[in-house]
PDB file of N, CA, C and O in Angstrom:
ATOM      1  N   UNK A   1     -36.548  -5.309-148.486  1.00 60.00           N
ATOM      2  CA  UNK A   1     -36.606  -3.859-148.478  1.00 60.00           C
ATOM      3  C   UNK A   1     -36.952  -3.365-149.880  1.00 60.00           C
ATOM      4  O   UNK A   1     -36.550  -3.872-150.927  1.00 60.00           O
ATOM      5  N   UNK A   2     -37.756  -2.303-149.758  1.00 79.00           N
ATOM      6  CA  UNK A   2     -38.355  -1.961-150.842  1.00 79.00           C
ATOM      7  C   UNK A   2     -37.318  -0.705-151.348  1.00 79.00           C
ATOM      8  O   UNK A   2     -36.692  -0.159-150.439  1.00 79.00           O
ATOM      9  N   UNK A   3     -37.053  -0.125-152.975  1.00 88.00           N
ATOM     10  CA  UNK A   3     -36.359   0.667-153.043  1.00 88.00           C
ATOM     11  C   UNK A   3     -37.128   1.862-153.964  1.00 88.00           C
ATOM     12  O   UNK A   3     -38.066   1.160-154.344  1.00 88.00           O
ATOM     13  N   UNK A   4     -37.294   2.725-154.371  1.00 95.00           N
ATOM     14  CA  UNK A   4     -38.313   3.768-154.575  1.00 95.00           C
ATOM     15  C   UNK A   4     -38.124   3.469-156.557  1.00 95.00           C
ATOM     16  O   UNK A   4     -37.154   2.901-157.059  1.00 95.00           O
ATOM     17  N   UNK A   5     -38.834   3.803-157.022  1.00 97.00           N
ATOM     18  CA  UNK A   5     -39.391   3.530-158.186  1.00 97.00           C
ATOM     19  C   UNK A   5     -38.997   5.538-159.126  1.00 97.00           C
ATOM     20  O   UNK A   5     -39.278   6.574-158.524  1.00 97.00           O
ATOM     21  N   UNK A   6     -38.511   5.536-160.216  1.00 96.00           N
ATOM     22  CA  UNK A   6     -38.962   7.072-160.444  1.00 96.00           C
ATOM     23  C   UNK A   6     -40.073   7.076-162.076  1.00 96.00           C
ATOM     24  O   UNK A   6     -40.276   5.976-162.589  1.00 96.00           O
ATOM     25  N   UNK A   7     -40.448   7.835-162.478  1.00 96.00           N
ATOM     26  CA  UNK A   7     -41.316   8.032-162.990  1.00 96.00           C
ATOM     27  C   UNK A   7     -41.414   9.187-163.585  1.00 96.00           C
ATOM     28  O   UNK A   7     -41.788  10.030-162.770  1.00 96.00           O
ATOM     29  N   UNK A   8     -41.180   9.813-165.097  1.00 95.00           N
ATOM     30  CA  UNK A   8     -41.080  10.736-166.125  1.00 95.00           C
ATOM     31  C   UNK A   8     -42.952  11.274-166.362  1.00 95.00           C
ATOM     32  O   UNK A   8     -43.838  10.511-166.748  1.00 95.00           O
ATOM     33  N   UNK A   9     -43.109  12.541-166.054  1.00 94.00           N
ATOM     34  CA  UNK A   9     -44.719  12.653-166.449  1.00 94.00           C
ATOM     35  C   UNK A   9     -44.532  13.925-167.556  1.00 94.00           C
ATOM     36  O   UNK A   9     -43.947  14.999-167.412  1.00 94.00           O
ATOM     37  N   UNK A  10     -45.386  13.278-168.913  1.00 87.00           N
ATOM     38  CA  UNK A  10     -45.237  14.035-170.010  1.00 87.00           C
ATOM     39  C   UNK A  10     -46.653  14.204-170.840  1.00 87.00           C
ATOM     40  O   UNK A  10     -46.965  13.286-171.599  1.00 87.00           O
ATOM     41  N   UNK A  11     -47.442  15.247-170.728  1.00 87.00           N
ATOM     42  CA  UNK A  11     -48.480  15.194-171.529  1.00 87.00           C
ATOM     43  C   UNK A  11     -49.582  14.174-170.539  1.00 87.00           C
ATOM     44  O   UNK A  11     -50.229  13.267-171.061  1.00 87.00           O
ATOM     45  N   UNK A  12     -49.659  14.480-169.118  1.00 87.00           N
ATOM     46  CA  UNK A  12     -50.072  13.690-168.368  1.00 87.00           C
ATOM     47  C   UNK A  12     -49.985  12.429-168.174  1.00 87.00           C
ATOM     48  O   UNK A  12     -50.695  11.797-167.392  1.00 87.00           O
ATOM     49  N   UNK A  13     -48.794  11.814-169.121  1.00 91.00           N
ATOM     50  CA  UNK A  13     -48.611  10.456-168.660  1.00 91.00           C
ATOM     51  C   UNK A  13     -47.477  10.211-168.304  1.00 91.00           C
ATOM     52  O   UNK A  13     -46.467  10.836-168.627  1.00 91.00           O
ATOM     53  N   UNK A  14     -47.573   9.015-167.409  1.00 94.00           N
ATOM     54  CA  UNK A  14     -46.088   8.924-166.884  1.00 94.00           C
ATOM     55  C   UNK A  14     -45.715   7.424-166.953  1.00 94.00           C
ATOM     56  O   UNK A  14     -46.469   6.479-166.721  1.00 94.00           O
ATOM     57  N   UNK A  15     -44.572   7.385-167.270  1.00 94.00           N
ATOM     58  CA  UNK A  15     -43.319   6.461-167.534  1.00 94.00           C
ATOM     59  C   UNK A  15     -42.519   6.341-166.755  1.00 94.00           C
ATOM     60  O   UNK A  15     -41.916   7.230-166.152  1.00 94.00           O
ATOM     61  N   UNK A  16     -42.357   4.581-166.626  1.00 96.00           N
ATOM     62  CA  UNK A  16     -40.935   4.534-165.675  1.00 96.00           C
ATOM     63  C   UNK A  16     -39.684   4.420-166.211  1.00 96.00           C
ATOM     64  O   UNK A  16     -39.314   3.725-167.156  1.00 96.00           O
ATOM     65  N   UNK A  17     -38.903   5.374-165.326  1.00 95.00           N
ATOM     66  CA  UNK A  17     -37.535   5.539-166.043  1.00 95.00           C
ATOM     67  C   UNK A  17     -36.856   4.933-165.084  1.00 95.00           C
ATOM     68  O   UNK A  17     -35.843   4.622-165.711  1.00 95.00           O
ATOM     69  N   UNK A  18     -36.634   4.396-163.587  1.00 96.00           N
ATOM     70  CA  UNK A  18     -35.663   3.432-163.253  1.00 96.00           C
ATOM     71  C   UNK A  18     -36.646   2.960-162.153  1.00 96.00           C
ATOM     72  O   UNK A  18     -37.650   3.576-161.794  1.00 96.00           O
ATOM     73  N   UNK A  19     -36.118   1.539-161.579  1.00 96.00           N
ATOM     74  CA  UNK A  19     -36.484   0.823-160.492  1.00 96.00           C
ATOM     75  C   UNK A  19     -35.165   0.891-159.638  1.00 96.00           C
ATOM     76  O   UNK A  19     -34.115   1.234-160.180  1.00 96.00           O
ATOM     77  N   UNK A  20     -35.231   0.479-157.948  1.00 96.00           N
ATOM     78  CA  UNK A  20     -34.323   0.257-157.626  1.00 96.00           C
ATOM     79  C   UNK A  20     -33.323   1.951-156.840  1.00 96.00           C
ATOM     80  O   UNK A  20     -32.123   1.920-156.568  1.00 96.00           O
ATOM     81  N   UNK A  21     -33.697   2.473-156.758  1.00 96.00           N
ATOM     82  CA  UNK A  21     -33.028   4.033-156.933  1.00 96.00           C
ATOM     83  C   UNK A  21     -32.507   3.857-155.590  1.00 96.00           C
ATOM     84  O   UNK A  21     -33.285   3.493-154.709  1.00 96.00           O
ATOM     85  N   UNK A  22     -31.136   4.097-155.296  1.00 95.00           N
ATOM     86  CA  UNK A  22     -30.262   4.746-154.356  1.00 95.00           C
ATOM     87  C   UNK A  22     -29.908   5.999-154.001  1.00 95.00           C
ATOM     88  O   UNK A  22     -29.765   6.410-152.849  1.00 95.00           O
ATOM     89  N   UNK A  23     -29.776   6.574-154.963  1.00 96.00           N
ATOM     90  CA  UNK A  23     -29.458   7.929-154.717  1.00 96.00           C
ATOM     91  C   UNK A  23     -30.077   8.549-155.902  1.00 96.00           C
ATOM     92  O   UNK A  23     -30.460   8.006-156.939  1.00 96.00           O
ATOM     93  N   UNK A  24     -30.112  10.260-155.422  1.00 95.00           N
ATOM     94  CA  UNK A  24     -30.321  11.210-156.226  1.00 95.00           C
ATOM     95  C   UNK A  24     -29.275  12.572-156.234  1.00 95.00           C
ATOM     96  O   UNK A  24     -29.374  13.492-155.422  1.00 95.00           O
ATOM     97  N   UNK A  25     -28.582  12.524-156.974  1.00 96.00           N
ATOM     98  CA  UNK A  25     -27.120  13.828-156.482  1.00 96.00           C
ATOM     99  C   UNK A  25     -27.449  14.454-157.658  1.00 96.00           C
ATOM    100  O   UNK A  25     -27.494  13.931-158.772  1.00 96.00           O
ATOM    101  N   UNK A  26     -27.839  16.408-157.163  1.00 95.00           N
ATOM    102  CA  UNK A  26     -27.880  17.315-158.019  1.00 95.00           C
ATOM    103  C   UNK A  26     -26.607  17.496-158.600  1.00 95.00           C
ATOM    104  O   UNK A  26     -25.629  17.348-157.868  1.00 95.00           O
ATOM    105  N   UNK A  27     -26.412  17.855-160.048  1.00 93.00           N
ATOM    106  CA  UNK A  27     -24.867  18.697-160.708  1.00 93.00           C
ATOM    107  C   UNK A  27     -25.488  20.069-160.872  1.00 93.00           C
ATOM    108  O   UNK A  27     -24.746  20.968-161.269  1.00 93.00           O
ATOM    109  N   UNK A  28     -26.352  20.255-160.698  1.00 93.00           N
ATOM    110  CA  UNK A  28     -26.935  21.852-161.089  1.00 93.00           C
ATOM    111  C   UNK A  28     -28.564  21.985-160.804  1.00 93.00           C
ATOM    112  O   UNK A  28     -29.284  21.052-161.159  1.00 93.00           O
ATOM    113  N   UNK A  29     -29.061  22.986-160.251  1.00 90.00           N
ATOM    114  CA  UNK A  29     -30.404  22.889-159.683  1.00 90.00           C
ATOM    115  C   UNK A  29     -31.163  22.238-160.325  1.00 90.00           C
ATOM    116  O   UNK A  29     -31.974  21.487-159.785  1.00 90.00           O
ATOM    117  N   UNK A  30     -31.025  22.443-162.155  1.00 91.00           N
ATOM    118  CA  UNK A  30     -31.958  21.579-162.813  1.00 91.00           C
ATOM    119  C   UNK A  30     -31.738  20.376-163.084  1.00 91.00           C
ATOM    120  O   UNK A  30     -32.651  19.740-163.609  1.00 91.00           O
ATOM    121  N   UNK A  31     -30.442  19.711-162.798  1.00 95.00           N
ATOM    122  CA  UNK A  31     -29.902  18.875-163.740  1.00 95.00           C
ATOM    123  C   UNK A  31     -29.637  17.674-162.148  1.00 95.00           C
ATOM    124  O   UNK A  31     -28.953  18.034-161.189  1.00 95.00           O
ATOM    125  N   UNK A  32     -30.295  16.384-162.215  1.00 94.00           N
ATOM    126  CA  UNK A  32     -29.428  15.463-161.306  1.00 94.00           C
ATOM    127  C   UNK A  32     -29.624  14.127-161.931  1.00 94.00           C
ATOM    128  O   UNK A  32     -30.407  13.729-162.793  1.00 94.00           O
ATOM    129  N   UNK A  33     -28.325  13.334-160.984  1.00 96.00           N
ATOM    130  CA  UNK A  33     -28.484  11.650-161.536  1.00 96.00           C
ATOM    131  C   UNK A  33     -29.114  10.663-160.664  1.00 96.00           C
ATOM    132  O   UNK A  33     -28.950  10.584-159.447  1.00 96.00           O
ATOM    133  N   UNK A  34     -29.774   9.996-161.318  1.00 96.00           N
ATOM    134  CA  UNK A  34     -30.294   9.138-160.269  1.00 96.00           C
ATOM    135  C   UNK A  34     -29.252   7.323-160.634  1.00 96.00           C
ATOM    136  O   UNK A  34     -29.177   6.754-161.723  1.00 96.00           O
ATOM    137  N   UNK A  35     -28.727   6.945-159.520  1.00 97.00           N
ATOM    138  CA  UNK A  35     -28.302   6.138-159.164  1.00 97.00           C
ATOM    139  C   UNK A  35     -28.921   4.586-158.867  1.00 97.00           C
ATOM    140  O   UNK A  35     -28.820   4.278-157.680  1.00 97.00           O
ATOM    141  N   UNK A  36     -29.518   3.594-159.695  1.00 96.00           N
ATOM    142  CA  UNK A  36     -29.842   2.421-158.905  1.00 96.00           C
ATOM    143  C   UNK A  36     -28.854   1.622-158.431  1.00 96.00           C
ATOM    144  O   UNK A  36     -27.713   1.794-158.859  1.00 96.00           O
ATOM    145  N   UNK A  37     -29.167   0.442-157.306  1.00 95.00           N
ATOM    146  CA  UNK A  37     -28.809  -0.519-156.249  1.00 95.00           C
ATOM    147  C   UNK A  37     -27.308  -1.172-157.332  1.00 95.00           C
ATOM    148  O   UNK A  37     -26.192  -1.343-156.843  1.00 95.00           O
ATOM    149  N   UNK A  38     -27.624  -1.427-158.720  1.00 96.00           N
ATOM    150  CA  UNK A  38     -26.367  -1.797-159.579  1.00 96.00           C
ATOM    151  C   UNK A  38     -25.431  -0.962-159.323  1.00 96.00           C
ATOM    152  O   UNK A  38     -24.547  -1.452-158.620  1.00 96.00           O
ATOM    153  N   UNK A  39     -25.209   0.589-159.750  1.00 96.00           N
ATOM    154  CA  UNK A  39     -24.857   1.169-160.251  1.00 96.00           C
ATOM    155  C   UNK A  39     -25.047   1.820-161.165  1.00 96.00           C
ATOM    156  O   UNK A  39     -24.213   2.710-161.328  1.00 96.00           O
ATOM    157  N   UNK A  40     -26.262   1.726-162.268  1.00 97.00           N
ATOM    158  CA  UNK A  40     -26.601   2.195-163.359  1.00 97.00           C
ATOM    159  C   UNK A  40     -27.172   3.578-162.879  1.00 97.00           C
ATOM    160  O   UNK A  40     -27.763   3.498-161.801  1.00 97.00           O
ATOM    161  N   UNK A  41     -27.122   4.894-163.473  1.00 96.00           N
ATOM    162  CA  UNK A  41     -27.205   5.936-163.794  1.00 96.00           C
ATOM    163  C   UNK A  41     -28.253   6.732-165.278  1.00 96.00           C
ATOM    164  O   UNK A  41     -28.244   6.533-166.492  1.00 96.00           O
ATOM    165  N   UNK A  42     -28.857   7.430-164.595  1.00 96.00           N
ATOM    166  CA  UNK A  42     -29.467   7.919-165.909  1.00 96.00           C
ATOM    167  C   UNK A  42     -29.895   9.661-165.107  1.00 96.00           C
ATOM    168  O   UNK A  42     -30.199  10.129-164.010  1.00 96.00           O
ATOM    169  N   UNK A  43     -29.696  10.026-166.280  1.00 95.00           N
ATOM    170  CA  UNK A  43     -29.388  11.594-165.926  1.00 95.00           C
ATOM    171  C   UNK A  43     -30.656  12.536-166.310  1.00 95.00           C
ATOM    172  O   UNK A  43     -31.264  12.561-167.380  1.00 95.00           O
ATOM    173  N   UNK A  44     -30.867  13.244-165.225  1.00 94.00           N
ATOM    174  CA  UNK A  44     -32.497  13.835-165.778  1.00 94.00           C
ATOM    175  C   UNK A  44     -32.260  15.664-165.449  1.00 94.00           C
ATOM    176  O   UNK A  44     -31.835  16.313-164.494  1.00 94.00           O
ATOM    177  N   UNK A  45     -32.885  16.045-167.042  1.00 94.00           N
ATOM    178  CA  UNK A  45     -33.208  17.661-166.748  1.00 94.00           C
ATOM    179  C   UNK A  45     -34.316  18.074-166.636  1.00 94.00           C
ATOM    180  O   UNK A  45     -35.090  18.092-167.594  1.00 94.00           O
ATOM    181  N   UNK A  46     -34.712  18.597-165.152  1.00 93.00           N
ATOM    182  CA  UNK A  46     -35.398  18.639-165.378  1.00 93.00           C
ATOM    183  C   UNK A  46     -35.935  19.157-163.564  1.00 93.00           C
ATOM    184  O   UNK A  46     -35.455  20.120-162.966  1.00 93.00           O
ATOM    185  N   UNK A  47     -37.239  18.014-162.894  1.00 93.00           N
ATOM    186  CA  UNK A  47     -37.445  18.649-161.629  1.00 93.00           C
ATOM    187  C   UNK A  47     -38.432  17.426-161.236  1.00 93.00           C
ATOM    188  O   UNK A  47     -39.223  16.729-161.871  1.00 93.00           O
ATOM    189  N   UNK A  48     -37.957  17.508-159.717  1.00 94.00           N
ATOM    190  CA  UNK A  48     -38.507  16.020-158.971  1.00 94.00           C
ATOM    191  C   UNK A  48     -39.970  16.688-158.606  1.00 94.00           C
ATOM    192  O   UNK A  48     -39.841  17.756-158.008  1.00 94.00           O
ATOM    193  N   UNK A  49     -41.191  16.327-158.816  1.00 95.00           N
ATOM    194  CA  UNK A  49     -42.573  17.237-158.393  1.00 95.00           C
ATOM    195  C   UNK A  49     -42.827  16.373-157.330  1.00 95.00           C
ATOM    196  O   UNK A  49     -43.428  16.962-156.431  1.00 95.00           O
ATOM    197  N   UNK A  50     -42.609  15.251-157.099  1.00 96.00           N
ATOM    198  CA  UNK A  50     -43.058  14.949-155.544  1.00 96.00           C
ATOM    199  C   UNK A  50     -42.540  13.195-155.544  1.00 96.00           C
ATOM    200  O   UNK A  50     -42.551  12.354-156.443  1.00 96.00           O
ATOM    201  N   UNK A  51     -42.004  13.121-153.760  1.00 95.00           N
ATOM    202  CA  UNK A  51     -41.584  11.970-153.305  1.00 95.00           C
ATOM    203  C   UNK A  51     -42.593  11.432-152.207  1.00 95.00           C
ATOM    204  O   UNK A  51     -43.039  12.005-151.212  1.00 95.00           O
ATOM    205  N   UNK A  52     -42.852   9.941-152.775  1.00 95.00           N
ATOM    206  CA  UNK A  52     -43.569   9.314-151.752  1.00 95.00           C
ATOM    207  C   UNK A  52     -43.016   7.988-151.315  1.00 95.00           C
ATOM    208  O   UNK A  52     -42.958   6.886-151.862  1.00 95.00           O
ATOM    209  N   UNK A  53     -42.614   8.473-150.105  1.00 89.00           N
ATOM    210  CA  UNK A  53     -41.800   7.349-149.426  1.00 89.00           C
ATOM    211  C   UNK A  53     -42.397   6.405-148.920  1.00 89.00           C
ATOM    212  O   UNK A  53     -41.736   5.405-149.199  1.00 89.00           O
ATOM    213  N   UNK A  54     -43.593   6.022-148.112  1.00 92.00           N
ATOM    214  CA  UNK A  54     -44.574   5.159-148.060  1.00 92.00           C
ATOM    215  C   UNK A  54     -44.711   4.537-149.127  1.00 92.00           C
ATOM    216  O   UNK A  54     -44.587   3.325-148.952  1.00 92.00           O
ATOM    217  N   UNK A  55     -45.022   4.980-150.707  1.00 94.00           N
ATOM    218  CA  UNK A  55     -45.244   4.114-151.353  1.00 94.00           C
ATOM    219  C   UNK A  55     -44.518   3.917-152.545  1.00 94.00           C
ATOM    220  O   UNK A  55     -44.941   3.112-153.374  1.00 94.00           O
ATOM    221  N   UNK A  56     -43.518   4.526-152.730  1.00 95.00           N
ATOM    222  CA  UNK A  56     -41.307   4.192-153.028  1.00 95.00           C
ATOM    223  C   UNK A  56     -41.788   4.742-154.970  1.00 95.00           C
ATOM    224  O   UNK A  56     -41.579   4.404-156.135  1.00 95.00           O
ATOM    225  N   UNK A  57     -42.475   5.703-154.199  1.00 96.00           N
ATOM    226  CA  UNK A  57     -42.275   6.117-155.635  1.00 96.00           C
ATOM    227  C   UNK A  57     -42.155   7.800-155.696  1.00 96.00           C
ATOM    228  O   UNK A  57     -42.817   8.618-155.056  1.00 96.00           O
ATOM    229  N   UNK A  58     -40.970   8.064-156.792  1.00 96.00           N
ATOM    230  CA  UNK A  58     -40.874   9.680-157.136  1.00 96.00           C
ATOM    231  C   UNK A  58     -41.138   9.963-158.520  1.00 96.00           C
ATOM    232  O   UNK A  58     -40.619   9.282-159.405  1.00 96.00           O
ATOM    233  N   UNK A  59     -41.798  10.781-158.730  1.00 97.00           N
ATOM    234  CA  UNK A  59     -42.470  11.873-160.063  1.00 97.00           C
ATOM    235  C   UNK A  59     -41.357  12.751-160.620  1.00 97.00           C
ATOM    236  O   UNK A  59     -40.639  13.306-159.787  1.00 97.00           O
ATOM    237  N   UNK A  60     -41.151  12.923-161.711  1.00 95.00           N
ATOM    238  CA  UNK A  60     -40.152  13.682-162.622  1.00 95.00           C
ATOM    239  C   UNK A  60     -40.876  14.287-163.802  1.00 95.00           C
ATOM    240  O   UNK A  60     -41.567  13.790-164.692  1.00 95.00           O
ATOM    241  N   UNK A  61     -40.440  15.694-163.482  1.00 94.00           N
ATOM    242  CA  UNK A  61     -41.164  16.277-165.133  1.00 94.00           C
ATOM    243  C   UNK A  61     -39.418  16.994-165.538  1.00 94.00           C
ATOM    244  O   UNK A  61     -38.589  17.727-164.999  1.00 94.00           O
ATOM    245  N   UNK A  62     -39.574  16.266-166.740  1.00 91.00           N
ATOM    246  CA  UNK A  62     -37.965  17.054-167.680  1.00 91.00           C
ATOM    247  C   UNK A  62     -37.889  16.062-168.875  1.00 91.00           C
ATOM    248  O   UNK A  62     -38.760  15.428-169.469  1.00 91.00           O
ATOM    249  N   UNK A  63     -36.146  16.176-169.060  1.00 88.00           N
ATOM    250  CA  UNK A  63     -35.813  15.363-170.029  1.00 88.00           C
ATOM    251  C   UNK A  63     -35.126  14.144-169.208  1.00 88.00           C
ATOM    252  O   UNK A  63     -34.498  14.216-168.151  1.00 88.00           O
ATOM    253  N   UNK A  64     -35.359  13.251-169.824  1.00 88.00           N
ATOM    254  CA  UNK A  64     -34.058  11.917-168.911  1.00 88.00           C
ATOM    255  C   UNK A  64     -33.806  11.753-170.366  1.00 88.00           C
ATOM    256  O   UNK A  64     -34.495  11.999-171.356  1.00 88.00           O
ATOM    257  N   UNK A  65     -32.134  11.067-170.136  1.00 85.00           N
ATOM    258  CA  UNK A  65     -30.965  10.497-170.652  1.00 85.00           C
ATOM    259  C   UNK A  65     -30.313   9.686-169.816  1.00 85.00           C
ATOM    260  O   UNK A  65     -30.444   9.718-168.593  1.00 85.00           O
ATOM    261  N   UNK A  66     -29.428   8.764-170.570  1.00 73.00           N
ATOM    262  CA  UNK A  66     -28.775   7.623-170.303  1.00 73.00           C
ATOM    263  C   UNK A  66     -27.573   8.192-169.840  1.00 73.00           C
ATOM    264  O   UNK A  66     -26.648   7.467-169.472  1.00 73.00           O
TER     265      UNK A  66
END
């Protein structure tokens, strides 16, 4: 099973910021954590611009932190 990939886009380029992703739980409209299959966490401000589940990957424009 494949698990969705996320991806930081800044100045038109984009970076991966986790593999593996389980969850995504908002704390505030702008602000959520994304969760991988470990447990590891990394916290992003910011806004999801698009999910593609066919091909397990989601787009992020903000700030991420650890």
């Amino acid at each position: 099973m494949c698990s969705p990939k996320a991806f930081v886009r800044h100045n038109h380029e984009e970076t991966l910021v986790m593999e593996d992703i389980q969850s995504i739980v908002w704390d505030t409209p702008m602000r959520f954590v994304l969760r991988d299959i470990t447990g590891k966490t990394r916290s992003v401000e910011g806004r999801i611009v698009s999910m593609d589940l066919i091909n397990h990957r989601i787009l992020l424009e903000g700030h991420v932190s650890d």
